[in-house]
Amino acid sequence: MKHFSLGSKFLKDRGGWWHYVRRVPKRFKDVDKRGLIQVALRTQSQEVAMMRRNGLAEADDALWCSLALQAEGGERAKNRAASERHRAGVARAMAEGFVYRPVEEIASLPDIEEIIARLKEVDRSGAATEEKAEALLGGAPEAKDRTTVSEAFELYVSKIAFDDQYNKSEAQRYAWEKTKRTSIGYFIEREGDIPLIDISRDVATRYRDWWQSRMLPQKDGSSPITPNTANRHIGNIRSLRKRYFKYRGITDIEDPFRDFFFAGKSTAKRAAFSDEWVRDRILVPGLFNGLRIELRAIIYLLIETGARPSEIVNLRPEDIRLDHDVPHILIRPEQNRELKTGDSERQIPLVGVALPAMKLCPHGFDHYYDRNTLVSANLLKAFNQRKLLPSKDHVIYSFRHAFEDRMLEGGLDYGLRCALMGHKNNRPEYGQGGSLAYRRDALKKIAHPFSSDLFDRPASLGL
């Protein structure tokens, strides 16, 4: 606690010399025997006296807080009490003109004069006290940080990881936190809600081995997890621990999860819709009657843009350029919305079924804006009801894989494919993927044919 507004409180002028005078609160008289505290501040300057008074007042407040916490009992209160006692020692040493040092450090000081000065100050005027001795002789060691995993995570979400969330939308923040919270939940379930400082190499190894066991064939017949999944969950607890201690100013602490990384690659690959399936089963007039116009438009846009569902549903009016010589959409971040990667920012010409679909919703998708989970759920429901998923491996995202396959099979240049998919191009860059007209002409070659009746059927305000 800082004491910038005490005025002349606890100060007494005795013959031109200032003293710190303060009574021990009644509730602490049984444990703090000083009764009336009187400390000579050794100055005739009121300004200097106030500065020294502030240090002593802070030290006493911290001491009494420590005593109150000790009275509460319990491990957590005990740790907080030790922390407050250390704070009191630091403040009291500073008020006496010294830097607080642990007793081991004082004992090894090469300058014997400082040690003598500290001893003399403790016993000056025969006024030695336990509190003063603790402060000047290093008897109030800094308490170990006993913050638990769950406590650290709440601080992580609210303060430490502020930068991570700054440019995210509300839905993106929710998804981000949900993923992190799931990882922390796994750790607590296996190892308990222990203090971060107690995550030793043995604890980390045991946790890593548990994830390894889940990567093997399971006796209950459930699917093994992928190396990427295990790495993500281990990485999240590692990151929490590292960033928490960095936030607390502790940077010399060893990482118990060091070198824990599963290098195996998953052979699973999400399936893509075949051209025949899209043309014969999905681009069917009247198939999506009963769905919102917005949802119908989103389906057709996914087919011919290869965009991620979240990129389509969050298009703003200014991102939709229907009156341009080459009608297109802009995939770009907002102040409060991130894209998946920096390479995801791009321009996609509207060809085939995507152009009339976008004209159905020229101002975007208000009902679904920042509601990616709702869109995914509604699309999946609509496709399951109509039996439009050829296998258990097919998902709505399969449209994106199908779009990429069509570009490859259609002979589109690698750089153009990367530009349209929003993928990083690891080859030397000599351009930006071509003009919009060039992109449009290339995409027209692979666009699905569709019936003009596709947009003549009514739609409801259903899903």
XYZ file of C-alpha atoms in Angstrom:
463
model
C 0.000 0.000 0.000
C 1.389 3.409 -0.941
C 1.065 6.379 1.400
C 1.005 9.465 -0.771
C -1.894 11.174 1.023
C -1.057 10.807 4.708
C -0.187 14.457 5.085
C 1.481 14.863 8.490
C -0.119 11.751 9.959
C 2.213 9.680 12.204
C 4.765 12.547 12.203
C 5.834 14.374 15.377
C 8.236 17.316 15.607
C 10.469 17.103 18.665
C 12.817 20.028 18.979
C 13.044 20.443 15.215
C 13.666 16.736 14.575
C 11.005 14.523 13.050
C 9.814 11.229 14.501
C 7.461 8.483 13.285
C 4.864 7.915 16.007
C 2.055 5.401 15.665
C 0.043 3.127 17.953
C -0.290 -0.569 17.261
C -3.963 -1.287 16.403
C -5.906 -2.908 19.253
C -6.502 -6.132 17.330
C -2.746 -6.701 17.076
C -1.658 -5.686 20.611
C -1.370 -9.301 21.717
C 1.025 -10.194 18.890
C 2.798 -6.873 18.321
C 4.241 -5.823 21.697
C 5.585 -2.464 20.530
C 2.500 -0.642 21.817
C 3.405 2.917 20.879
C 5.799 2.901 17.934
C 8.353 5.721 18.067
C 11.124 5.930 15.496
C 13.536 8.848 15.089
C 13.617 9.808 11.403
C 16.936 11.668 11.824
C 16.005 14.646 9.726
C 14.814 18.210 10.182
C 13.340 18.261 6.683
C 9.615 17.595 6.678
C 9.782 16.399 3.059
C 12.451 13.809 3.862
C 10.587 12.860 7.035
C 7.415 12.216 5.051
C 9.282 9.940 2.641
C 10.772 7.920 5.505
C 7.413 7.893 7.305
C 5.792 6.463 4.168
C 8.252 3.567 4.129
C 7.722 2.774 7.813
C 3.944 3.085 7.495
C 3.935 0.704 4.542
C 6.142 -1.711 6.472
C 3.828 -1.688 9.492
C 0.717 -2.097 7.335
C 2.305 -5.085 5.612
C 3.360 -6.560 8.957
C -0.158 -6.306 10.377
C -1.616 -7.742 7.198
C 0.791 -10.641 7.613
C -0.309 -11.168 11.210
C -3.964 -11.117 10.191
C -3.355 -13.711 7.491
C -1.463 -15.940 9.905
C -4.480 -15.869 12.186
C -6.703 -17.139 9.364
C -4.764 -20.375 9.105
C -4.520 -22.540 6.029
C -1.711 -22.978 3.526
C -2.807 -20.174 1.220
C -3.146 -17.652 4.044
C 0.224 -18.755 5.378
C 1.882 -18.109 2.031
C 0.253 -14.705 1.671
C 1.342 -13.851 5.211
C 4.946 -14.688 4.362
C 4.689 -12.512 1.267
C 3.382 -9.561 3.294
C 6.117 -10.033 5.891
C 8.726 -9.894 3.151
C 7.113 -6.732 1.772
C 7.280 -5.223 5.250
C 10.977 -6.061 5.501
C 11.754 -4.475 2.144
C 9.863 -1.285 3.006
C 11.378 -0.985 6.506
C 14.921 -1.505 5.223
C 14.399 1.202 2.615
C 13.038 3.588 5.252
C 16.201 3.000 7.288
C 18.406 3.762 4.281
C 19.321 0.207 3.335
C 18.470 -2.214 0.544
C 16.824 -5.383 1.801
C 19.104 -8.386 1.294
C 18.541 -12.048 2.245
C 20.607 -13.142 5.234
C 22.754 -15.433 3.036
C 23.646 -12.502 0.801
C 24.507 -10.290 3.780
C 26.764 -12.984 5.232
C 28.733 -13.187 1.991
C 29.134 -9.418 1.481
C 32.773 -8.539 0.748
C 32.281 -5.155 2.426
C 32.423 -5.812 6.174
C 31.574 -2.156 6.785
C 28.039 -2.627 5.464
C 27.487 -5.593 7.760
C 28.688 -3.544 10.742
C 26.490 -0.618 9.704
C 23.436 -2.879 9.579
C 24.183 -4.347 13.014
C 24.699 -0.886 14.523
C 21.456 0.386 13.022
C 19.503 -2.544 14.441
C 20.697 -1.730 17.972
C 20.822 2.047 17.606
C 19.725 3.768 20.817
C 19.007 0.363 22.307
C 15.813 0.202 20.273
C 16.296 -3.172 18.632
C 13.059 -4.851 17.537
C 12.311 -8.114 15.792
C 10.805 -6.229 12.848
C 13.849 -3.997 12.458
C 16.228 -6.938 12.719
C 14.258 -8.848 10.081
C 14.443 -5.897 7.715
C 18.127 -5.070 8.086
C 19.527 -8.570 8.595
C 17.492 -10.391 5.938
C 15.190 -12.327 8.230
C 12.045 -11.975 6.104
C 12.728 -14.219 3.104
C 10.637 -13.775 0.014
C 7.797 -16.275 0.012
C 7.600 -18.810 -2.783
C 4.839 -18.093 -5.246
C 2.215 -20.756 -4.506
C -0.246 -19.655 -7.174
C -2.097 -22.697 -8.468
C -2.660 -23.664 -12.086
C -6.291 -22.517 -12.057
C -5.460 -19.216 -10.329
C -2.678 -18.520 -12.805
C -4.983 -19.310 -15.711
C -7.591 -16.763 -14.596
C -4.835 -14.138 -14.404
C -3.566 -15.317 -17.791
C -6.959 -14.756 -19.408
C -7.664 -11.422 -17.712
C -4.224 -9.788 -17.918
C -1.200 -11.772 -19.070
C -2.549 -12.755 -22.491
C -4.188 -9.392 -23.197
C -2.196 -8.946 -26.417
C -3.287 -12.362 -27.671
C -6.922 -11.324 -27.449
C -6.762 -7.655 -28.387
C -7.668 -8.044 -32.069
C -10.094 -10.922 -31.634
C -13.856 -10.623 -31.908
C -16.062 -11.777 -29.045
C -16.586 -15.152 -30.710
C -12.875 -15.505 -31.424
C -12.002 -14.696 -27.804
C -14.507 -17.280 -26.624
C -13.027 -19.947 -28.909
C -9.470 -18.986 -27.903
C -10.238 -19.214 -24.189
C -12.204 -22.443 -24.596
C -9.227 -24.141 -26.232
C -6.817 -22.957 -23.532
C -9.226 -23.822 -20.720
C -9.648 -27.343 -22.111
C -5.872 -27.855 -22.007
C -5.628 -26.570 -18.441
C -8.566 -28.774 -17.469
C -6.759 -31.868 -18.749
C -3.695 -31.041 -16.667
C -5.690 -30.410 -13.485
C -7.650 -33.628 -14.016
C -4.431 -35.639 -14.251
C -2.081 -33.861 -11.835
C -4.362 -31.778 -9.633
C -4.671 -28.023 -9.206
C -1.134 -27.737 -7.886
C 1.019 -24.604 -7.562
C 2.811 -23.801 -10.806
C 6.119 -23.852 -8.949
C 5.483 -27.517 -8.064
C 5.341 -28.653 -11.692
C 8.641 -30.492 -11.648
C 10.298 -32.481 -14.403
C 8.793 -35.632 -12.892
C 5.291 -34.150 -13.006
C 5.802 -32.926 -16.569
C 7.174 -36.304 -17.665
C 4.246 -38.155 -16.133
C 1.826 -35.827 -17.919
C 3.677 -36.219 -21.208
C 3.581 -40.024 -20.868
C -0.187 -39.898 -20.347
C -0.609 -38.056 -23.628
C 1.657 -40.576 -25.304
C -0.598 -43.387 -24.088
C -3.565 -41.655 -25.703
C -1.777 -41.643 -29.063
C -1.737 -45.455 -29.075
C -4.667 -47.744 -30.046
C -7.281 -47.519 -27.296
C -8.777 -50.575 -25.570
C -12.251 -49.044 -25.642
C -12.104 -48.708 -29.396
C -11.970 -44.913 -29.394
C -9.731 -43.191 -31.904
C -6.190 -42.341 -30.770
C -5.363 -38.661 -30.640
C -2.894 -37.128 -33.068
C 0.616 -35.894 -32.169
C -0.546 -32.379 -33.001
C -3.340 -32.592 -30.408
C -0.960 -33.796 -27.692
C 1.579 -31.108 -28.556
C -1.083 -28.412 -28.391
C -2.312 -29.390 -24.919
C 1.191 -29.795 -23.491
C 2.202 -26.533 -25.143
C -0.666 -24.653 -23.520
C 0.309 -25.635 -19.965
C 3.958 -24.917 -20.777
C 3.020 -21.484 -22.104
C 0.864 -20.706 -19.059
C 3.711 -21.527 -16.662
C 6.363 -19.656 -18.634
C 4.292 -16.535 -19.216
C 2.995 -16.417 -15.635
C 6.492 -16.358 -14.141
C 7.650 -13.879 -16.777
C 4.716 -11.650 -15.766
C 5.890 -11.924 -12.157
C 9.420 -10.958 -13.180
C 10.887 -14.434 -12.679
C 12.861 -15.328 -15.794
C 15.502 -17.732 -14.486
C 13.137 -20.626 -13.847
C 13.686 -23.869 -15.738
C 11.049 -25.245 -18.111
C 10.015 -28.738 -16.903
C 8.419 -29.414 -20.320
C 11.592 -28.668 -22.290
C 12.159 -30.897 -25.330
C 8.721 -32.501 -24.992
C 7.424 -32.629 -28.542
C 5.870 -35.450 -30.517
C 7.293 -35.324 -34.026
C 4.973 -37.906 -35.570
C 2.603 -36.720 -38.272
C -1.029 -37.662 -38.619
C -1.900 -39.496 -41.815
C -5.545 -38.490 -41.514
C -6.731 -36.149 -44.218
C -10.113 -34.522 -44.457
C -11.948 -35.698 -47.515
C -12.902 -33.420 -50.396
C -16.235 -33.436 -52.211
C -15.895 -34.875 -55.707
C -16.991 -32.768 -58.674
C -19.747 -35.258 -59.432
C -21.071 -35.105 -55.875
C -21.215 -31.310 -55.891
C -22.906 -31.117 -59.288
C -25.330 -34.024 -58.916
C -26.177 -33.868 -55.205
C -25.615 -30.304 -53.999
C -26.172 -27.915 -56.906
C -29.753 -29.124 -57.185
C -32.610 -26.604 -57.596
C -34.928 -26.584 -54.603
C -32.622 -28.742 -52.464
C -32.141 -26.075 -49.817
C -35.678 -24.728 -49.738
C -36.557 -24.027 -46.126
C -33.142 -22.592 -45.280
C -32.434 -18.928 -44.777
C -31.366 -17.140 -47.927
C -28.146 -16.253 -46.097
C -27.362 -19.891 -45.384
C -28.043 -20.891 -48.983
C -25.758 -18.124 -50.231
C -23.011 -19.206 -47.834
C -23.131 -22.779 -49.183
C -22.702 -21.648 -52.786
C -19.948 -19.189 -51.860
C -18.015 -21.923 -50.074
C -18.147 -24.054 -53.218
C -16.613 -21.497 -55.583
C -14.329 -19.407 -53.341
C -12.608 -22.067 -51.224
C -12.851 -19.629 -48.319
C -13.165 -20.736 -44.732
C -16.753 -20.522 -43.400
C -15.657 -17.922 -40.829
C -14.237 -15.748 -43.611
C -17.511 -15.789 -45.547
C -19.941 -15.154 -42.678
C -17.916 -12.190 -41.422
C -17.770 -10.293 -44.701
C -18.680 -6.632 -44.221
C -20.515 -4.574 -46.863
C -17.253 -2.863 -47.844
C -15.643 -6.277 -48.423
C -18.180 -7.176 -51.115
C -17.345 -5.569 -54.481
C -20.207 -6.510 -56.798
C -20.008 -3.296 -58.851
C -16.319 -3.763 -59.687
C -15.221 -4.668 -63.226
C -14.274 -8.005 -61.701
C -16.797 -8.745 -58.930
C -14.928 -10.076 -55.934
C -14.758 -10.294 -52.167
C -12.006 -9.102 -49.838
C -10.869 -11.359 -47.026
C -9.136 -9.077 -44.537
C -8.833 -8.524 -40.789
C -10.699 -5.951 -38.751
C -9.669 -4.025 -35.669
C -11.546 -6.560 -33.563
C -11.310 -9.627 -35.745
C -8.284 -11.659 -36.724
C -7.706 -13.870 -39.718
C -6.225 -17.311 -39.195
C -2.831 -16.203 -40.540
C -1.307 -13.115 -42.103
C -1.363 -14.866 -45.485
C -5.138 -15.296 -45.244
C -5.726 -11.722 -46.409
C -6.674 -11.911 -50.084
C -9.025 -11.032 -52.963
C -11.218 -13.745 -54.488
C -13.108 -13.177 -57.766
C -16.729 -14.326 -57.776
C -17.326 -16.863 -60.529
C -19.876 -19.570 -61.220
C -22.563 -20.035 -58.584
C -20.746 -17.679 -56.182
C -21.670 -14.503 -58.089
C -25.486 -14.856 -58.024
C -25.208 -16.186 -54.463
C -23.380 -13.055 -53.321
C -26.011 -10.904 -55.044
C -28.587 -12.482 -52.735
C -26.758 -10.953 -49.757
C -24.921 -7.907 -51.127
C -24.418 -6.420 -47.663
C -23.180 -9.540 -45.933
C -24.743 -11.869 -43.405
C -26.073 -9.913 -40.432
C -27.803 -12.897 -38.850
C -24.611 -14.942 -38.778
C -22.010 -12.216 -38.243
C -19.489 -13.372 -35.607
C -21.570 -16.515 -35.050
C -19.291 -19.072 -36.664
C -20.400 -21.867 -34.362
C -24.058 -21.307 -35.249
C -23.295 -21.324 -38.969
C -21.306 -24.549 -38.705
C -24.040 -26.229 -36.665
C -26.810 -25.145 -39.049
C -24.875 -26.200 -42.136
C -24.022 -29.578 -40.647
C -27.652 -30.126 -39.668
C -28.866 -29.196 -43.156
C -26.357 -31.508 -44.832
C -27.074 -34.425 -42.504
C -30.825 -34.076 -43.009
C -30.307 -34.219 -46.776
C -27.631 -36.944 -46.610
C -25.118 -34.724 -48.397
C -21.983 -35.980 -46.623
C -20.597 -38.970 -48.581
C -18.675 -40.366 -45.593
C -17.886 -39.775 -41.936
C -14.699 -38.042 -43.062
C -16.585 -35.369 -44.979
C -17.392 -32.063 -43.294
C -18.436 -28.605 -44.462
C -14.744 -27.732 -44.673
C -14.510 -30.362 -47.430
C -15.629 -27.644 -49.856
C -12.317 -25.884 -49.234
C -10.338 -29.063 -49.908
C -12.387 -29.700 -53.047
C -11.682 -26.167 -54.293
C -7.957 -26.687 -53.794
C -8.082 -30.029 -55.619
C -9.924 -28.462 -58.560
C -7.309 -25.741 -58.883
C -4.520 -28.317 -58.856
C -6.223 -30.560 -61.399
C -7.120 -27.535 -63.535
C -3.455 -26.622 -63.858
C -3.603 -23.318 -61.975
C -0.189 -21.900 -61.104
C 1.156 -22.750 -57.632
C 1.478 -19.097 -56.645
C -2.103 -18.386 -57.721
C -3.370 -21.377 -55.771
C -1.596 -20.130 -52.644
C -2.957 -16.610 -53.150
C -6.559 -17.803 -53.550
C -6.392 -20.239 -50.628
C -4.659 -17.775 -48.312
C -1.692 -20.111 -47.894
C 1.912 -19.102 -47.378
C 3.914 -19.316 -50.601
C 7.350 -20.669 -49.727
C 8.690 -20.090 -53.211
C 10.416 -16.802 -54.121
C 7.789 -14.098 -54.659
C 7.760 -12.323 -57.993
C 4.231 -10.945 -57.784
C 0.956 -11.004 -55.906
C -0.758 -13.903 -57.651
C -1.880 -11.985 -60.721
C -4.549 -9.368 -61.368
C -8.190 -9.869 -60.470
C -9.009 -10.392 -64.138
C -6.315 -13.053 -64.399
C -7.621 -14.779 -61.293
C -11.201 -14.611 -62.534
C -10.321 -16.113 -65.913
C -8.384 -18.918 -64.232
C -11.249 -19.731 -61.862
C -13.821 -19.704 -64.645
C -12.027 -22.694 -66.162
C -12.775 -24.831 -63.097
C -16.158 -23.411 -62.047
C -19.034 -25.869 -61.679
C -21.906 -25.500 -64.132
C -25.246 -24.817 -62.438
C -28.883 -24.494 -63.405
C -30.464 -21.067 -63.647
C -33.351 -22.567 -61.657
C -31.076 -22.775 -58.618
C -32.053 -19.264 -57.546
C -35.683 -19.306 -58.647
C -36.984 -21.313 -55.713
C -38.239 -19.597 -52.522
C -36.361 -19.772 -49.250
C -37.695 -19.347 -45.747
C -36.317 -17.771 -42.596
C -35.523 -21.176 -41.168
C -32.069 -22.088 -39.897
